[in-house]
Every structure is written in structure tokens, then in C-alpha cells.
Amino acid sequence: MRIGVLTGGGDCPGLNAVIRAVVRKGVGVYGHEFVGFRDGWRGPLELNTTPLGVPQVRGILPRGGTILGSSRTNPFKVDGGADRIKRNVSTAGIDALIAIGGEDTLGVAKRLTDEGLPVIGVPKTIDNDLGATDYTFGFDTAVTVCMEAIDRLHTTAESHHRALVVEVMGRHAGWIALHAGLAGGANVILVPERPFDLDMVIKHVESRFATQYSPILVVAEGALPAQGAEVLLSGEKDAFGHVRLGGIGQWLAQTIEERTGKESRAVVLGHVQRGGSPTAYDRVLATRFGLHAIDAAHDRNWGMMVALRGTDIIRVPLEEATRELKTVPMERLAEAEVFFG
Ligand code: F6P
């Protein structure tokens, strides 16, 4: 078979490890041929391809980002987009696609599969919010980056007797905040799944200061105060209708300063969480996803996504994977609350 590969949505450490595994096993074991599509769904939409063989995937295992490029292109927002993709794929003599992406990219994969295009999905996102898989690759790297930052912030916060608010990514899921906060020993963790009580946050901050230590608060970019609305820097939306989040960290630091009289600073970790080399865990998970994705394609098991269940890689329908977001359960947050204040 001749198989097209694309990476869509926000980039994520481990994407290159998936591409490498797909190509190495696809060529070496099954004798398939590959074509890279540039920049997510924009590639097949505009028939923008790049050679993808064993020489192109040499040395890319530890490299961050994606050698194929990425974008948040939504072909269903383009007039005749889906038909154009089907036409272009057939013109390029491609039999099937492997789409590596999060809920948006895989949502498109699901709709295209319904329209007859043979697609296999691979779940990626630092947010870890995809249903049907226990973990996505990229998440462990993002959490590790946050943890290392929090470790550093503890010492500067102590030196200056300041509160430090660390804003992390995750969109509408608090997984990065929860894991980074637990790993970094945060005194408050705020997640989008439960609007926070500002009075309670202030109480935790004051009780931490009372012990002569400085509070570190980890806040997910999508967290919001129970008493107010979502804090946003802008109302900008992407092609999938997602609003650009950010701003809650600064707002919280300012509010803490006003309410407690203690100096506070906000640190927004931003895209540092997504950049650079994947951790060992993410390299292994991404590699295993790639190996199983090419198996699924070889079996012509279209419309499926590879997923992690326990320690096994299984196949689940794309429909199941994109049905609903996997958010932080309240009992997981309750575990972390032991350390608040
Ligand atoms: O979905 C991954 C993610 O990094 C989110 O955590 C974040 O809200 C979003 O992408 C940021 O998107 P962009 O890179 O387009 O600003």
C-alpha cells in the first residue's frame, strides 16, 4: 500500500517518534510506501506532500515538534473541503491515511472515514484529554517541564516571600495542572473541571505564608473563579471554534496581592510545555502507538484509533475516541487537596 501520514493540531513531543515507527515497520516489515502530508489537514487539502521514507526518519526519535509540520486546518470549514481531500488522495495514488492528532484532527478523521476515506488515528495531545486512551504521548513531557519549573520557582518564591502563580496549559482539562502540581508540591491546584472558590484560595495562601513558606499555586489556563466569568486575554477562536485561553494566572496573582498584601507574581509556562525533546515515557508510548498504527493499517482496520489501556495498546473506533473529553474526576482532585495550604 501507499500510505499518507499527517500530524495535525498543536504540536507535541513524540510526534516524530510515531512517524519513525510507522515508517520503519511499514517499510521494513510490510513493504509499504509512505508519503508525508505537510501541515495537518492542509496537506491533503492542498496536495502538499513531502517524501517520507526510512532516510527521512533517521535520527528523529528525540526531536521535538514534527518533521511534517502541523496546523489547525479544518477541511469541513472549507467549501467542498472533504471532497477535495478525497480527490487529492486518490490523485496522489494514496490508498490510506494515518492521522496523528487530538480531538479535532481525529474528529475530522472520523468524518472522512464515514465518507469512505480509509484512515487510522493515533492520539496525541499534551492535554491528555482524549477519551478511550489512558494516556496520550506528550503529556508526560509537558508535566515534566512544568515540574522542573515549579521546583525552581519554590526557591525564588522562598527567597522573596512571594506567592507564585504558575499558569499551565490543558485547555478545558486539568490533567497537566493536577500532575504538575502534585509532582511539584504545589499548595493550590486549580482545574477547569471545578470552578474555584476565591476565598478558599486566599485562605490557603495565607496559611502557607503563616508557616513561613511561600505558596506556589498551579492554575490551569481554563480554570475559572466560581464567582466570576472565564478570564481571557482575547476572544480569538481557531477553525474548530476553540477560544484562545490565557490570563487567569496574571489575574490571580494580582487578586492575591490585593487581598493579602503579599507580593505575588505570575509565570505563564506556555509553549515551553510543548517544545523540545520527549521524555523516555513519551518516546516509548509514541513508538508503540506508531508500531500498532501501521499494524492496524496493514490489517485495513479503517476508522480505528490505537489507544493505551493499562499497559496494552488496543484499537478503538475513532467515534469512541472523539465522543467526549476525558476530564479530571473529582476524586483525583481530592487526593491532591491533602497538600493544599
Ligand atoms: O491542545 C494543546 C494546547 O497546547 C492547549 O493546551 C492550548 O490551550 C492550546 O494547544 C494552545 O494552542 P496554540 O498553540 O494554537 O496557541
Tab-separated table of C-alpha atoms and ligand atoms in Angstrom:
chain	number	residue	atom	x	y	z
A	1	MET	CA	0.000	0.000	0.000
A	2	ARG	CA	0.924	3.646	-0.395
A	3	ILE	CA	0.043	5.410	2.860
A	4	GLY	CA	-0.136	9.128	3.622
A	5	VAL	CA	0.861	10.372	7.080
A	6	LEU	CA	-0.074	13.703	8.652
A	7	THR	CA	0.215	15.436	12.026
A	8	GLY	CA	-2.489	17.960	12.974
A	9	GLY	CA	-3.320	20.360	15.799
A	10	GLY	CA	-0.922	21.697	18.404
A	11	ASP	CA	2.482	20.047	18.103
A	12	CYS	CA	3.544	17.697	20.839
A	13	PRO	CA	6.765	15.908	21.868
A	14	GLY	CA	6.723	12.382	20.453
A	15	LEU	CA	5.152	13.097	17.054
A	16	ASN	CA	8.408	12.265	15.287
A	17	ALA	CA	8.726	9.035	17.258
A	18	VAL	CA	5.318	7.932	15.896
A	19	ILE	CA	6.241	8.845	12.324
A	20	ARG	CA	9.537	6.958	12.643
A	21	ALA	CA	7.882	3.814	13.997
A	22	VAL	CA	5.148	3.839	11.340
A	23	VAL	CA	7.692	4.172	8.525
A	24	ARG	CA	10.309	1.779	9.932
A	25	LYS	CA	7.821	-1.048	10.480
A	26	GLY	CA	5.725	-0.168	7.440
A	27	VAL	CA	8.697	-0.333	5.080
A	28	GLY	CA	10.839	-2.896	6.887
A	29	VAL	CA	8.216	-5.449	7.868
A	30	TYR	CA	5.293	-4.907	5.476
A	31	GLY	CA	6.921	-3.341	2.418
A	32	HIS	CA	4.503	-0.372	2.285
A	33	GLU	CA	5.390	3.023	0.833
A	34	PHE	CA	4.777	6.380	2.540
A	35	VAL	CA	4.069	9.966	1.619
A	36	GLY	CA	4.142	12.816	4.131
A	37	PHE	CA	1.391	15.435	4.034
A	38	ARG	CA	2.529	18.873	5.180
A	39	ASP	CA	0.809	20.819	7.979
A	40	GLY	CA	-2.084	18.663	9.128
A	41	TRP	CA	-5.248	18.518	7.039
A	42	ARG	CA	-3.964	21.435	4.951
A	43	GLY	CA	-1.587	18.935	3.293
A	44	PRO	CA	-4.202	16.712	1.650
A	45	LEU	CA	-6.460	19.724	1.104
A	46	GLU	CA	-3.806	21.489	-0.978
A	47	LEU	CA	-1.996	18.342	-2.097
A	48	ASN	CA	1.164	19.479	-0.381
A	49	THR	CA	3.318	16.397	0.071
A	50	THR	CA	6.857	15.566	1.094
A	51	PRO	CA	8.901	12.373	0.650
A	52	LEU	CA	8.669	10.063	3.646
A	53	GLY	CA	10.895	7.013	3.717
A	54	VAL	CA	13.460	5.451	6.017
A	55	PRO	CA	16.125	8.115	5.190
A	56	GLN	CA	13.722	10.899	6.241
A	57	VAL	CA	13.029	9.328	9.648
A	58	ARG	CA	16.645	8.627	10.599
A	59	GLY	CA	17.661	10.449	13.798
A	60	ILE	CA	14.242	11.974	14.538
A	61	LEU	CA	13.305	9.913	17.630
A	62	PRO	CA	14.487	12.505	20.188
A	63	ARG	CA	13.490	15.537	18.160
A	64	GLY	CA	10.566	17.710	19.339
A	65	GLY	CA	7.910	19.138	17.018
A	66	THR	CA	7.017	17.309	13.830
A	67	ILE	CA	9.027	16.888	10.640
A	68	LEU	CA	5.728	17.075	8.728
A	69	GLY	CA	4.603	20.404	10.171
A	70	SER	CA	1.193	20.993	11.688
A	71	SER	CA	-1.805	23.313	11.529
A	72	ARG	CA	-5.305	23.604	12.904
A	73	THR	CA	-6.896	23.433	9.421
A	74	ASN	CA	-10.481	22.194	9.479
A	75	PRO	CA	-11.402	20.905	5.986
A	76	PHE	CA	-15.070	20.902	6.943
A	77	LYS	CA	-14.875	24.704	7.248
A	78	VAL	CA	-13.659	24.929	3.649
A	79	ASP	CA	-16.175	24.771	0.785
A	80	GLY	CA	-16.001	21.256	-0.696
A	81	GLY	CA	-13.008	20.533	1.584
A	82	ALA	CA	-13.783	16.877	2.249
A	83	ASP	CA	-14.312	16.121	-1.454
A	84	ARG	CA	-11.100	17.921	-2.350
A	85	ILE	CA	-9.190	15.769	0.146
A	86	LYS	CA	-10.671	12.566	-1.262
A	87	ARG	CA	-9.833	13.671	-4.805
A	88	ASN	CA	-6.273	14.707	-3.916
A	89	VAL	CA	-5.588	11.498	-2.021
A	90	SER	CA	-6.700	9.466	-4.997
A	91	THR	CA	-4.742	11.675	-7.480
A	92	ALA	CA	-1.596	11.078	-5.416
A	93	GLY	CA	-2.199	7.314	-5.669
A	94	ILE	CA	-2.572	7.020	-1.902
A	95	ASP	CA	-4.561	4.098	-0.529
A	96	ALA	CA	-4.972	5.209	3.086
A	97	LEU	CA	-4.048	7.812	5.688
A	98	ILE	CA	-2.565	7.697	9.163
A	99	ALA	CA	-3.660	10.833	11.033
A	100	ILE	CA	-1.816	11.714	14.225
A	101	GLY	CA	-3.707	14.270	16.253
A	102	GLY	CA	-6.004	15.279	19.074
A	103	GLU	CA	-9.773	15.594	19.274
A	104	ASP	CA	-10.033	18.000	16.310
A	105	THR	CA	-7.721	16.168	13.889
A	106	LEU	CA	-9.256	12.823	14.831
A	107	GLY	CA	-12.778	14.283	14.638
A	108	VAL	CA	-12.025	15.141	11.004
A	109	ALA	CA	-10.520	11.656	10.519
A	110	LYS	CA	-13.738	10.132	11.813
A	111	ARG	CA	-15.934	12.195	9.455
A	112	LEU	CA	-13.706	11.423	6.467
A	113	THR	CA	-13.784	7.714	7.317
A	114	ASP	CA	-17.585	7.928	7.351
A	115	GLU	CA	-17.323	9.389	3.841
A	116	GLY	CA	-15.292	6.417	2.652
A	117	LEU	CA	-11.679	7.551	3.139
A	118	PRO	CA	-9.594	4.816	4.830
A	119	VAL	CA	-7.991	6.398	7.919
A	120	ILE	CA	-6.239	5.126	11.061
A	121	GLY	CA	-5.905	7.520	14.011
A	122	VAL	CA	-3.108	7.983	16.529
A	123	PRO	CA	-3.932	10.003	19.674
A	124	LYS	CA	-1.634	12.888	20.580
A	125	THR	CA	-2.017	15.826	22.897
A	126	ILE	CA	-0.124	17.261	25.821
A	127	ASP	CA	-3.560	17.873	27.407
A	128	ASN	CA	-4.223	14.118	27.917
A	129	ASP	CA	-7.916	14.806	27.389
A	130	LEU	CA	-8.744	12.216	24.745
A	131	GLY	CA	-11.314	9.632	25.717
A	132	ALA	CA	-10.636	5.933	25.084
A	133	THR	CA	-6.918	6.066	25.874
A	134	ASP	CA	-5.399	6.089	29.355
A	135	TYR	CA	-2.617	8.436	28.271
A	136	THR	CA	-1.566	10.377	25.221
A	137	PHE	CA	2.108	10.923	24.419
A	138	GLY	CA	3.369	14.460	25.042
A	139	PHE	CA	1.582	14.691	28.372
A	140	ASP	CA	4.470	13.238	30.375
A	141	THR	CA	6.919	15.671	28.761
A	142	ALA	CA	4.653	18.662	29.438
A	143	VAL	CA	4.225	17.626	33.081
A	144	THR	CA	7.984	17.146	33.459
A	145	VAL	CA	8.668	20.625	32.049
A	146	CYS	CA	6.129	22.114	34.500
A	147	MET	CA	7.533	20.151	37.437
A	148	GLU	CA	11.066	21.348	36.738
A	149	ALA	CA	9.808	24.935	36.522
A	150	ILE	CA	7.887	24.596	39.797
A	151	ASP	CA	10.980	23.170	41.535
A	152	ARG	CA	12.855	26.313	40.508
A	153	LEU	CA	10.016	28.625	41.457
A	154	HIS	CA	9.941	27.256	45.026
A	155	THR	CA	13.420	28.606	45.758
A	156	THR	CA	12.874	32.078	44.320
A	157	ALA	CA	9.448	32.340	45.985
A	158	GLU	CA	11.014	31.463	49.379
A	159	SER	CA	13.821	33.990	48.924
A	160	HIS	CA	11.394	36.838	48.286
A	161	HIS	CA	8.476	35.717	50.476
A	162	ARG	CA	6.213	35.892	47.453
A	163	ALA	CA	3.287	33.900	46.161
A	164	LEU	CA	3.968	32.427	42.735
A	165	VAL	CA	1.152	31.514	40.410
A	166	VAL	CA	2.093	29.088	37.632
A	167	GLU	CA	-0.311	29.022	34.688
A	168	VAL	CA	-0.171	25.797	32.692
A	169	MET	CA	-1.852	24.554	29.511
A	170	GLY	CA	-4.516	21.891	29.192
A	171	ARG	CA	-7.415	23.743	27.639
A	172	HIS	CA	-10.628	22.502	29.318
A	173	ALA	CA	-8.947	19.612	31.133
A	174	GLY	CA	-6.877	19.963	34.287
A	175	TRP	CA	-4.580	16.961	33.803
A	176	ILE	CA	-1.365	18.955	33.343
A	177	ALA	CA	-2.198	21.179	36.329
A	178	LEU	CA	-3.053	18.213	38.541
A	179	HIS	CA	0.014	16.119	37.724
A	180	ALA	CA	2.442	19.045	37.637
A	181	GLY	CA	1.029	20.379	40.903
A	182	LEU	CA	1.338	17.003	42.609
A	183	ALA	CA	4.832	16.363	41.254
A	184	GLY	CA	5.985	19.884	42.103
A	185	GLY	CA	4.451	20.078	45.572
A	186	ALA	CA	2.036	22.935	44.836
A	187	ASN	CA	-0.035	24.380	47.679
A	188	VAL	CA	-3.057	25.033	45.484
A	189	ILE	CA	-4.097	23.373	42.219
A	190	LEU	CA	-6.926	24.902	40.214
A	191	VAL	CA	-8.509	22.988	37.342
A	192	PRO	CA	-11.249	23.856	34.846
A	193	GLU	CA	-13.383	20.930	35.988
A	194	ARG	CA	-14.293	22.702	39.238
A	195	PRO	CA	-14.724	26.483	39.407
A	196	PHE	CA	-12.641	27.654	42.351
A	197	ASP	CA	-13.704	29.477	45.484
A	198	LEU	CA	-11.501	32.569	45.707
A	199	ASP	CA	-11.924	32.880	49.492
A	200	MET	CA	-10.631	29.337	49.899
A	201	VAL	CA	-7.630	30.066	47.674
A	202	ILE	CA	-6.792	33.150	49.758
A	203	LYS	CA	-7.112	31.070	52.933
A	204	HIS	CA	-4.619	28.513	51.574
A	205	VAL	CA	-2.220	31.288	50.554
A	206	GLU	CA	-2.376	32.893	53.991
A	207	SER	CA	-1.939	29.616	55.851
A	208	ARG	CA	1.107	28.793	53.740
A	209	PHE	CA	2.653	32.178	54.490
A	210	ALA	CA	1.857	31.631	58.190
A	211	THR	CA	4.176	28.589	58.173
A	212	GLN	CA	6.993	30.850	56.889
A	213	TYR	CA	6.895	29.158	53.487
A	214	SER	CA	5.835	30.725	50.218
A	215	PRO	CA	2.820	29.418	48.361
A	216	ILE	CA	3.030	28.007	44.859
A	217	LEU	CA	-0.293	27.887	43.040
A	218	VAL	CA	-0.715	25.906	39.835
A	219	VAL	CA	-3.604	27.112	37.738
A	220	ALA	CA	-4.830	25.533	34.522
A	221	GLU	CA	-5.364	28.065	31.729
A	222	GLY	CA	-9.041	27.047	31.593
A	223	ALA	CA	-9.717	27.385	35.342
A	224	LEU	CA	-12.290	29.948	36.363
A	225	PRO	CA	-13.468	31.508	39.617
A	226	ALA	CA	-16.834	30.273	40.908
A	227	GLN	CA	-17.835	33.897	41.489
A	228	GLY	CA	-16.928	35.207	38.039
A	229	ALA	CA	-16.523	34.536	34.355
A	230	GLU	CA	-13.638	32.943	32.427
A	231	VAL	CA	-10.626	35.289	32.307
A	232	LEU	CA	-9.377	35.610	28.713
A	233	LEU	CA	-6.672	37.644	27.008
A	234	SER	CA	-8.656	37.755	23.766
A	235	GLY	CA	-11.820	36.284	22.282
A	236	GLU	CA	-9.889	34.827	19.315
A	237	LYS	CA	-11.117	31.412	18.081
A	238	ASP	CA	-9.466	28.763	15.909
A	239	ALA	CA	-11.025	26.862	12.951
A	240	PHE	CA	-12.518	24.333	15.366
A	241	GLY	CA	-14.175	27.057	17.461
A	242	HIS	CA	-11.780	26.869	20.426
A	243	VAL	CA	-11.225	30.137	22.186
A	244	ARG	CA	-7.592	31.084	22.933
A	245	LEU	CA	-7.124	30.669	26.670
A	246	GLY	CA	-4.745	32.522	28.983
A	247	GLY	CA	-4.767	35.320	31.519
A	248	ILE	CA	-6.073	33.578	34.619
A	249	GLY	CA	-2.562	33.371	36.186
A	250	GLN	CA	-1.979	37.113	35.987
A	251	TRP	CA	-5.482	37.836	37.275
A	252	LEU	CA	-5.000	35.502	40.209
A	253	ALA	CA	-1.577	36.884	41.169
A	254	GLN	CA	-2.978	40.409	41.130
A	255	THR	CA	-6.006	39.393	43.180
A	256	ILE	CA	-3.827	37.601	45.762
A	257	GLU	CA	-1.671	40.699	46.109
A	258	GLU	CA	-4.724	42.910	46.605
A	259	ARG	CA	-6.397	40.564	49.073
A	260	THR	CA	-3.367	39.519	51.172
A	261	GLY	CA	-0.935	42.416	50.768
A	262	LYS	CA	1.742	39.850	49.866
A	263	GLU	CA	3.815	40.290	46.755
A	264	SER	CA	2.726	37.876	44.016
A	265	ARG	CA	3.966	37.032	40.556
A	266	ALA	CA	2.528	35.017	37.692
A	267	VAL	CA	4.557	32.720	35.450
A	268	VAL	CA	2.953	31.515	32.226
A	269	LEU	CA	4.754	28.389	31.022
A	270	GLY	CA	3.027	28.484	27.629
A	271	HIS	CA	4.553	26.732	24.642
A	272	VAL	CA	7.694	25.711	26.538
A	273	GLN	CA	5.475	22.828	27.698
A	274	ARG	CA	5.102	21.602	24.125
A	275	GLY	CA	8.575	22.192	22.792
A	276	GLY	CA	11.748	20.152	22.790
A	277	SER	CA	12.676	16.561	23.285
A	278	PRO	CA	10.154	13.974	24.572
A	279	THR	CA	10.749	12.116	27.837
A	280	ALA	CA	11.615	8.404	27.737
A	281	TYR	CA	7.999	7.551	28.632
A	282	ASP	CA	6.659	9.590	25.708
A	283	ARG	CA	9.220	8.166	23.278
A	284	VAL	CA	8.204	4.632	24.199
A	285	LEU	CA	4.454	5.316	24.126
A	286	ALA	CA	4.694	7.191	20.811
A	287	THR	CA	6.829	4.426	19.305
A	288	ARG	CA	4.370	1.740	20.416
A	289	PHE	CA	1.433	3.754	19.023
A	290	GLY	CA	3.272	4.028	15.695
A	291	LEU	CA	4.029	0.303	15.542
A	292	HIS	CA	0.407	-0.602	16.299
A	293	ALA	CA	-0.994	2.039	13.927
A	294	ILE	CA	0.836	0.528	10.955
A	295	ASP	CA	-0.378	-2.924	12.040
A	296	ALA	CA	-3.957	-1.585	12.012
A	297	ALA	CA	-3.419	-0.040	8.559
A	298	HIS	CA	-1.884	-3.288	7.274
A	299	ASP	CA	-4.983	-5.111	8.575
A	300	ARG	CA	-7.158	-2.492	6.804
A	301	ASN	CA	-8.909	-1.844	10.104
A	302	TRP	CA	-10.095	1.618	8.958
A	303	GLY	CA	-11.833	4.020	11.295
A	304	MET	CA	-9.873	2.808	14.296
A	305	MET	CA	-7.511	4.584	16.651
A	306	VAL	CA	-4.733	2.991	18.660
A	307	ALA	CA	-5.056	3.545	22.403
A	308	LEU	CA	-3.317	2.707	25.656
A	309	ARG	CA	-5.329	0.561	28.057
A	310	GLY	CA	-3.296	-0.330	31.126
A	311	THR	CA	-0.012	-1.348	29.535
A	312	ASP	CA	-1.570	-2.743	26.354
A	313	ILE	CA	-2.053	-0.979	23.047
A	314	ILE	CA	-5.532	-1.676	21.758
A	315	ARG	CA	-7.694	-0.455	18.858
A	316	VAL	CA	-10.848	1.574	19.457
A	317	PRO	CA	-13.278	3.134	16.981
A	318	LEU	CA	-12.437	6.784	16.224
A	319	GLU	CA	-16.006	7.509	17.184
A	320	GLU	CA	-15.348	6.371	20.755
A	321	ALA	CA	-12.142	8.379	20.947
A	322	THR	CA	-13.735	11.644	19.902
A	323	ARG	CA	-17.107	11.307	21.625
A	324	GLU	CA	-16.254	13.179	24.800
A	325	LEU	CA	-13.319	14.841	26.518
A	326	LYS	CA	-11.612	12.976	29.322
A	327	THR	CA	-11.581	15.368	32.253
A	328	VAL	CA	-10.170	15.145	35.774
A	329	PRO	CA	-12.518	13.249	38.115
A	330	MET	CA	-13.228	14.997	41.416
A	331	GLU	CA	-11.757	12.122	43.434
A	332	ARG	CA	-8.389	12.691	41.737
A	333	LEU	CA	-8.509	16.343	42.743
A	334	ALA	CA	-9.476	15.345	46.289
A	335	GLU	CA	-6.247	13.292	46.537
A	336	ALA	CA	-4.213	16.433	45.816
A	337	GLU	CA	-6.172	18.575	48.273
A	338	VAL	CA	-4.411	16.921	51.213
A	339	PHE	CA	-1.420	19.090	50.314
A	340	PHE	CA	-3.258	22.388	49.895
A	341	GLY	CA	-2.470	25.349	52.132
B	1	F6P	O1	-4.103	21.376	22.802
B	1	F6P	C1	-2.787	21.670	23.088
B	1	F6P	C2	-2.640	23.100	23.535
B	1	F6P	O2	-1.274	23.326	23.854
B	1	F6P	C3	-3.542	23.524	24.683
B	1	F6P	O3	-3.085	23.103	25.932
B	1	F6P	C4	-3.561	25.021	24.490
B	1	F6P	O4	-4.731	25.613	25.024
B	1	F6P	C5	-3.534	25.164	23.009
B	1	F6P	O5	-2.970	23.987	22.482
B	1	F6P	C6	-2.747	26.355	22.535
B	1	F6P	O6	-2.886	26.449	21.162
B	1	F6P	P1	-1.978	27.363	20.242
B	1	F6P	O7	-0.624	26.756	20.188
B	1	F6P	O8	-2.680	27.318	18.931
B	1	F6P	O9	-1.944	28.717	20.873
